[in-house]
PDB file of C-alpha atoms and ligand atoms in Angstrom:
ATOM      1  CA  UNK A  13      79.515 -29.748-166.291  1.00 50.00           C
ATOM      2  CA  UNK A  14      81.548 -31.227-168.752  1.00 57.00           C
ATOM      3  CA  UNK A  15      79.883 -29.992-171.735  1.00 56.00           C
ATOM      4  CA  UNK A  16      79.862 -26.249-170.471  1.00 59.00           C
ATOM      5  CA  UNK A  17      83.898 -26.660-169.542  1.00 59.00           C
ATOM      6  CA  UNK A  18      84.302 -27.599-172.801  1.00 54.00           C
ATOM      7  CA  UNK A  19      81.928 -24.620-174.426  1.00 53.00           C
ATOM      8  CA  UNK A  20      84.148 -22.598-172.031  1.00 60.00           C
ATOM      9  CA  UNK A  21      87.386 -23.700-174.305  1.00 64.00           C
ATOM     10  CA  UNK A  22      86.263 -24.003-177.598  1.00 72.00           C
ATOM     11  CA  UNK A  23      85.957 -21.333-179.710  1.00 80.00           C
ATOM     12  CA  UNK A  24      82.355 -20.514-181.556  1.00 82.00           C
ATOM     13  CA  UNK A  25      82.550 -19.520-185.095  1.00 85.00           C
ATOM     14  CA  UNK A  26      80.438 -16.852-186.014  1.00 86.00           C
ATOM     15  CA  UNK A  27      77.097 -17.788-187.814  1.00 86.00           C
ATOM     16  CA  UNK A  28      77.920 -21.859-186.955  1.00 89.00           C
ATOM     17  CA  UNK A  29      76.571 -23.590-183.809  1.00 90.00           C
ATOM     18  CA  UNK A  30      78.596 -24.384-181.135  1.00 89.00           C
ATOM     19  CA  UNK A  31      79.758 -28.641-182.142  1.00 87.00           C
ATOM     20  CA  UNK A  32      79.079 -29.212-178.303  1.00 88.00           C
ATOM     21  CA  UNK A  33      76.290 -27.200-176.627  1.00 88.00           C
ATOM     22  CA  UNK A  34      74.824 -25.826-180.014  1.00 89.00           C
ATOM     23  CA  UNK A  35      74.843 -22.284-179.356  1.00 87.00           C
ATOM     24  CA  UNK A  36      75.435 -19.676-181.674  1.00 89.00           C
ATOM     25  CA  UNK A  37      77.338 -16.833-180.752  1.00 89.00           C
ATOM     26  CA  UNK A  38      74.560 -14.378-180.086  1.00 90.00           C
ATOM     27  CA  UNK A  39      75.169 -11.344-178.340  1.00 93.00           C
ATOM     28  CA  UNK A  40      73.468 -10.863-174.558  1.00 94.00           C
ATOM     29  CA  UNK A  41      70.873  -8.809-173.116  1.00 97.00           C
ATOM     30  CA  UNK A  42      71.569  -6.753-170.348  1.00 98.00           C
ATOM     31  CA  UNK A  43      70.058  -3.924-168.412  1.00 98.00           C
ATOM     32  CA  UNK A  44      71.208  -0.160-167.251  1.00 98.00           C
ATOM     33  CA  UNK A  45      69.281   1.633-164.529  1.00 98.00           C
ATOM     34  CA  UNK A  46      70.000   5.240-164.211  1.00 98.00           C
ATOM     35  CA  UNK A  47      68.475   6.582-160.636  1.00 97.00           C
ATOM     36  CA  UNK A  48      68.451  10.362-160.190  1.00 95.00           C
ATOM     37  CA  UNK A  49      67.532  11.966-157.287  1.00 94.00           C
ATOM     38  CA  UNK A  50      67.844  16.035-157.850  1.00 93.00           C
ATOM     39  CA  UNK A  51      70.674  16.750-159.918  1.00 94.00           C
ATOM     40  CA  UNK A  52      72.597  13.965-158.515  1.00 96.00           C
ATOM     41  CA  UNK A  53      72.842  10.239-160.390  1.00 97.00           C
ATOM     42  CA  UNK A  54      73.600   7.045-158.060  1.00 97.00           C
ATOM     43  CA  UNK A  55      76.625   4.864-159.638  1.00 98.00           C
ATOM     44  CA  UNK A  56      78.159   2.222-158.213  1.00 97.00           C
ATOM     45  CA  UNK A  57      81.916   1.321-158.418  1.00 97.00           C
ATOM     46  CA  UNK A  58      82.771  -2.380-160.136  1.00 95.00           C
ATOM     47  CA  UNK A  59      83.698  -4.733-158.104  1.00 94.00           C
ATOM     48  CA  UNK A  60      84.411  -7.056-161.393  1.00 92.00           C
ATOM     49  CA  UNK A  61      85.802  -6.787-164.786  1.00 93.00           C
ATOM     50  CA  UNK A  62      85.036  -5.246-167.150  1.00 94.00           C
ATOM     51  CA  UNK A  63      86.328  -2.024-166.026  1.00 95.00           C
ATOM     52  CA  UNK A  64      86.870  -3.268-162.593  1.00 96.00           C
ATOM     53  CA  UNK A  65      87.108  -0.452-160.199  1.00 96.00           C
ATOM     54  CA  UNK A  66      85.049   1.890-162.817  1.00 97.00           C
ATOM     55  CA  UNK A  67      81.868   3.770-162.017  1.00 98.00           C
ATOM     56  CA  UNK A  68      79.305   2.384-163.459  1.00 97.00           C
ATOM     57  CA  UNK A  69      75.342   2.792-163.675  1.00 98.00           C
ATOM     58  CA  UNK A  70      74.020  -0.418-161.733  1.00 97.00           C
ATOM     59  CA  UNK A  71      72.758  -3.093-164.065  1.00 96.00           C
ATOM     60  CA  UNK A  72      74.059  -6.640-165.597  1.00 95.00           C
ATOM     61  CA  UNK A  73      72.866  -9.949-167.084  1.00 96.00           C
ATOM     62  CA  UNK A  74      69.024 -10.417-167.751  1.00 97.00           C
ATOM     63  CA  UNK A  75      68.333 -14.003-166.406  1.00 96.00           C
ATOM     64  CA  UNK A  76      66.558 -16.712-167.740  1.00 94.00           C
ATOM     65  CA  UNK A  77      62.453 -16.631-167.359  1.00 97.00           C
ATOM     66  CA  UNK A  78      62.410 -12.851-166.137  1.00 97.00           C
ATOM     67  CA  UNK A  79      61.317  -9.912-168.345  1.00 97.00           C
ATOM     68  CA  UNK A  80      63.592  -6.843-168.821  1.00 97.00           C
ATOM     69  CA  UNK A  81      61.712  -4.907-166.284  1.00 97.00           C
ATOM     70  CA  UNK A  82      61.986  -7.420-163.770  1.00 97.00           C
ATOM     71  CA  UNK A  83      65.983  -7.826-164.430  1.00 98.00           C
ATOM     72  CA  UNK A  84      66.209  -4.283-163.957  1.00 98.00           C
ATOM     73  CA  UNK A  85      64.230  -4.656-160.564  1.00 97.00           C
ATOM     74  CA  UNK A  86      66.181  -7.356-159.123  1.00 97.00           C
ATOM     75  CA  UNK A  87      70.150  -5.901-160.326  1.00 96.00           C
ATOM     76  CA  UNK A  88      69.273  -2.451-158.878  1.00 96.00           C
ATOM     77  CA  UNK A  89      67.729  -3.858-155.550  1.00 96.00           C
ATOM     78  CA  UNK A  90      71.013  -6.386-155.366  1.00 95.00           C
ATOM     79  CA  UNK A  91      73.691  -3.603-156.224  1.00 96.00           C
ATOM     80  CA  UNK A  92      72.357  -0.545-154.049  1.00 96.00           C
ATOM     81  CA  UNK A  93      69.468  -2.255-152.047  1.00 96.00           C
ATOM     82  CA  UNK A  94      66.834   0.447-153.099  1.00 96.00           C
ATOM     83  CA  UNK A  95      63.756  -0.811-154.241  1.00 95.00           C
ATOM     84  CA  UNK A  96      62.254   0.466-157.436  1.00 90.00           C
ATOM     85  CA  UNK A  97      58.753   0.769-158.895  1.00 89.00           C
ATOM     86  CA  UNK A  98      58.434   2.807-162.199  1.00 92.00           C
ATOM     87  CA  UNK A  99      60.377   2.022-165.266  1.00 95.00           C
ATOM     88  CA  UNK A 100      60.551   4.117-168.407  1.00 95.00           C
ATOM     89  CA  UNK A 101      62.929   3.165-171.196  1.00 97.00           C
ATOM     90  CA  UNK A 102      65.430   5.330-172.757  1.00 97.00           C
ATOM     91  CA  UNK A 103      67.477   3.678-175.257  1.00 97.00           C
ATOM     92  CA  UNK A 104      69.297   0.781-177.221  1.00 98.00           C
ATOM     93  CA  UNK A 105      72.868   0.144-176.361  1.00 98.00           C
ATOM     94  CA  UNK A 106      74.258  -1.949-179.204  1.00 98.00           C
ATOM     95  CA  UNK A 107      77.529  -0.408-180.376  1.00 97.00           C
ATOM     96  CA  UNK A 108      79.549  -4.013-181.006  1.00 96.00           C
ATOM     97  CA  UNK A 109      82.618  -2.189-179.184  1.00 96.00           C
ATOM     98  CA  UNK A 110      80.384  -0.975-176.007  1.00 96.00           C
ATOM     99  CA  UNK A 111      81.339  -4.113-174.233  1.00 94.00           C
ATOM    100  CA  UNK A 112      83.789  -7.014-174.687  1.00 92.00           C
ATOM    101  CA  UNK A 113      81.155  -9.654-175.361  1.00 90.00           C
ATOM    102  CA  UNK A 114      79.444  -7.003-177.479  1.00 94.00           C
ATOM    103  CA  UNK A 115      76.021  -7.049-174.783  1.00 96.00           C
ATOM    104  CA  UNK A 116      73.192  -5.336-175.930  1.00 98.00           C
ATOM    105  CA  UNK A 117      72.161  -2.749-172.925  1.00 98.00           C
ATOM    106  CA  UNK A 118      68.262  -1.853-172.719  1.00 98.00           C
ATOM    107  CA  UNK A 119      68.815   1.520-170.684  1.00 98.00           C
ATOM    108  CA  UNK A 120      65.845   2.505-168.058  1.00 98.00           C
ATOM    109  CA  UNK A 121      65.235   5.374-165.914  1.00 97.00           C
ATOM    110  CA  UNK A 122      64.202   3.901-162.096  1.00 97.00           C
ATOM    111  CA  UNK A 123      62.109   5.503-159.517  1.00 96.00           C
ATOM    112  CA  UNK A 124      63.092   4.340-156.381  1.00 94.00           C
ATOM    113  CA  UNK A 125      60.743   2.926-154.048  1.00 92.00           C
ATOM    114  CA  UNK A 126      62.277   2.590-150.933  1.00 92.00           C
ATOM    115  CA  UNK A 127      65.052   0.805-149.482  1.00 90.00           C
ATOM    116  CA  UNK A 128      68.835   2.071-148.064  1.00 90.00           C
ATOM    117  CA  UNK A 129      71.216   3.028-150.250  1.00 90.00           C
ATOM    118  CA  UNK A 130      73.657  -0.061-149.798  1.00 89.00           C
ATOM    119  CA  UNK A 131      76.634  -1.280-152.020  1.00 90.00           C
ATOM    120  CA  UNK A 132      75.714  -5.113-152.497  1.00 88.00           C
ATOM    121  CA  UNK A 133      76.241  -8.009-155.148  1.00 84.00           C
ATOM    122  CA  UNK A 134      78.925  -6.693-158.276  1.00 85.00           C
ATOM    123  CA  UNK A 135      79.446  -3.210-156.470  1.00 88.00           C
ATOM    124  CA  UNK A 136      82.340  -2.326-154.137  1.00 92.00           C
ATOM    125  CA  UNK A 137      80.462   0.961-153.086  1.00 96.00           C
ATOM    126  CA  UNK A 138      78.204   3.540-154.344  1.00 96.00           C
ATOM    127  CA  UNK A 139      77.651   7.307-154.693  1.00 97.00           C
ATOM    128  CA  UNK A 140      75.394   9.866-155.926  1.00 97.00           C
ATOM    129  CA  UNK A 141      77.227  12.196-158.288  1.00 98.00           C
ATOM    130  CA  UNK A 142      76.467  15.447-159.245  1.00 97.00           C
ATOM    131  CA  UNK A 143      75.106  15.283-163.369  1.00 96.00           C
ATOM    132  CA  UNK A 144      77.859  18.005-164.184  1.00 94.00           C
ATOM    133  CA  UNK A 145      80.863  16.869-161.949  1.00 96.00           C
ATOM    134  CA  UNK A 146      81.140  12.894-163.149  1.00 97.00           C
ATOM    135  CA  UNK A 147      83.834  10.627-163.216  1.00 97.00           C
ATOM    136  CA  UNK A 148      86.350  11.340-166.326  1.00 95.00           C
ATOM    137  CA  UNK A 149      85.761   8.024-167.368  1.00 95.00           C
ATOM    138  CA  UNK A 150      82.802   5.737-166.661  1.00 97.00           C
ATOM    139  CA  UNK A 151      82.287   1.974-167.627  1.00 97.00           C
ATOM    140  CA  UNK A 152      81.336   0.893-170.961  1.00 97.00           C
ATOM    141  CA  UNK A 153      78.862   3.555-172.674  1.00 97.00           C
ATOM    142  CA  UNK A 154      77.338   4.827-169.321  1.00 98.00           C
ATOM    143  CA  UNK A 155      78.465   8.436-169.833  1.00 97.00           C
ATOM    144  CA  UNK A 156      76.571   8.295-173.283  1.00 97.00           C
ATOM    145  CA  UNK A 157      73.013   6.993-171.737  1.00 98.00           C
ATOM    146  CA  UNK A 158      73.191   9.471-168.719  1.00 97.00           C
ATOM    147  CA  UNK A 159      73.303  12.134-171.371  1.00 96.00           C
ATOM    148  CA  UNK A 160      70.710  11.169-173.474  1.00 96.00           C
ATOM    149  CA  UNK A 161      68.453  10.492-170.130  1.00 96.00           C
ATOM    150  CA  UNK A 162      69.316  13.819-169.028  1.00 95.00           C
ATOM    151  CA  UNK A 163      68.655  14.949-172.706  1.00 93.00           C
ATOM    152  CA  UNK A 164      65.059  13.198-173.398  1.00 89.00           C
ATOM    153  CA  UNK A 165      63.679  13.954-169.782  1.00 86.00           C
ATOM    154  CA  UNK A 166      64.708  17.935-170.392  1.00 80.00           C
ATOM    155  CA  UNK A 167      62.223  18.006-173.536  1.00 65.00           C
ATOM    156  CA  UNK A 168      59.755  16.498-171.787  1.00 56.00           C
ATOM    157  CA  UNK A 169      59.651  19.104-168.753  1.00 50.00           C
TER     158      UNK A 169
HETATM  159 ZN1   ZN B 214      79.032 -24.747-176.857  1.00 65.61          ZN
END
């Protein structure tokens, strides 16, 4: 407790080890899920900061001991309660500027399973939006990996 307050306050230099919990300040892993059903893509509304109140493609943190896949699993069930069985990857999110603490987003195309389309966990509610009428402005890069989904899966048709 004490030692992650204090990794909380003190500031880690980059390329030098934390003094107290000797971390380095490496950039995180998260995950992106984008679900389309027709021409229509589900997002999900933040119910948190970064770009609270944004729309957003569901996703966060991957956990300790779980793969990638299984992160994606497990944020997509918790944020819109649909179940999801076939992954396919479509891209690298690294731009330092894409997210305050500079994540690294591993973007994935879901299937959905099964399930009913519930807001739960980070999201305040969800929608499916038409691919040509979204938001202005979505969270982080999300606008960017929805077009290069819709882009990749086009040359594959
Ligand atoms: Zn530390």
């Amino acid at each position: 407790m004490f030692t992650s307050l204090l990794s909380k306050m003190v500031k880690i230099d980059k390329d030098k080890a934390c003094f107290f919990c000797h971390r380095y300040l490496n950039r995180d892993v998260t995950i992106d899920g984008v679900i389309l059903k027709g021409d229509k893509v589900l997002l999900i509304k933040r119910k948190v900061d970064p770009y609270i109140n944004y729309w957003a493609l569901p996703g966060g943190h991957v956990s300790f001991d779980e793969t990638v896949e299984e992160a994606v699993k497990r944020e997509v069930t918790e944020e819109t309660g649909l179940e999801c069985t076939k992954l396919s990857f479509i891209g690298v999110y690294s731009d330092p500027h894409r997210h305050p603490q500079q994540s690294v987003a591993l973007a994935y195309s879901v299937k959905v399973a099964g399930g009913k389309a519930i807001a739960g966990s980070d999201a305040l509610s969800l929608k499916y939006f038409d691919i040509n009428l979204l938001p202005d402005k979505l969270a982080f890069d999300h606008k960017k990996i929805i077009s290069d989904f819709l882009r990749k899966s086009s040359t594959y048709i």
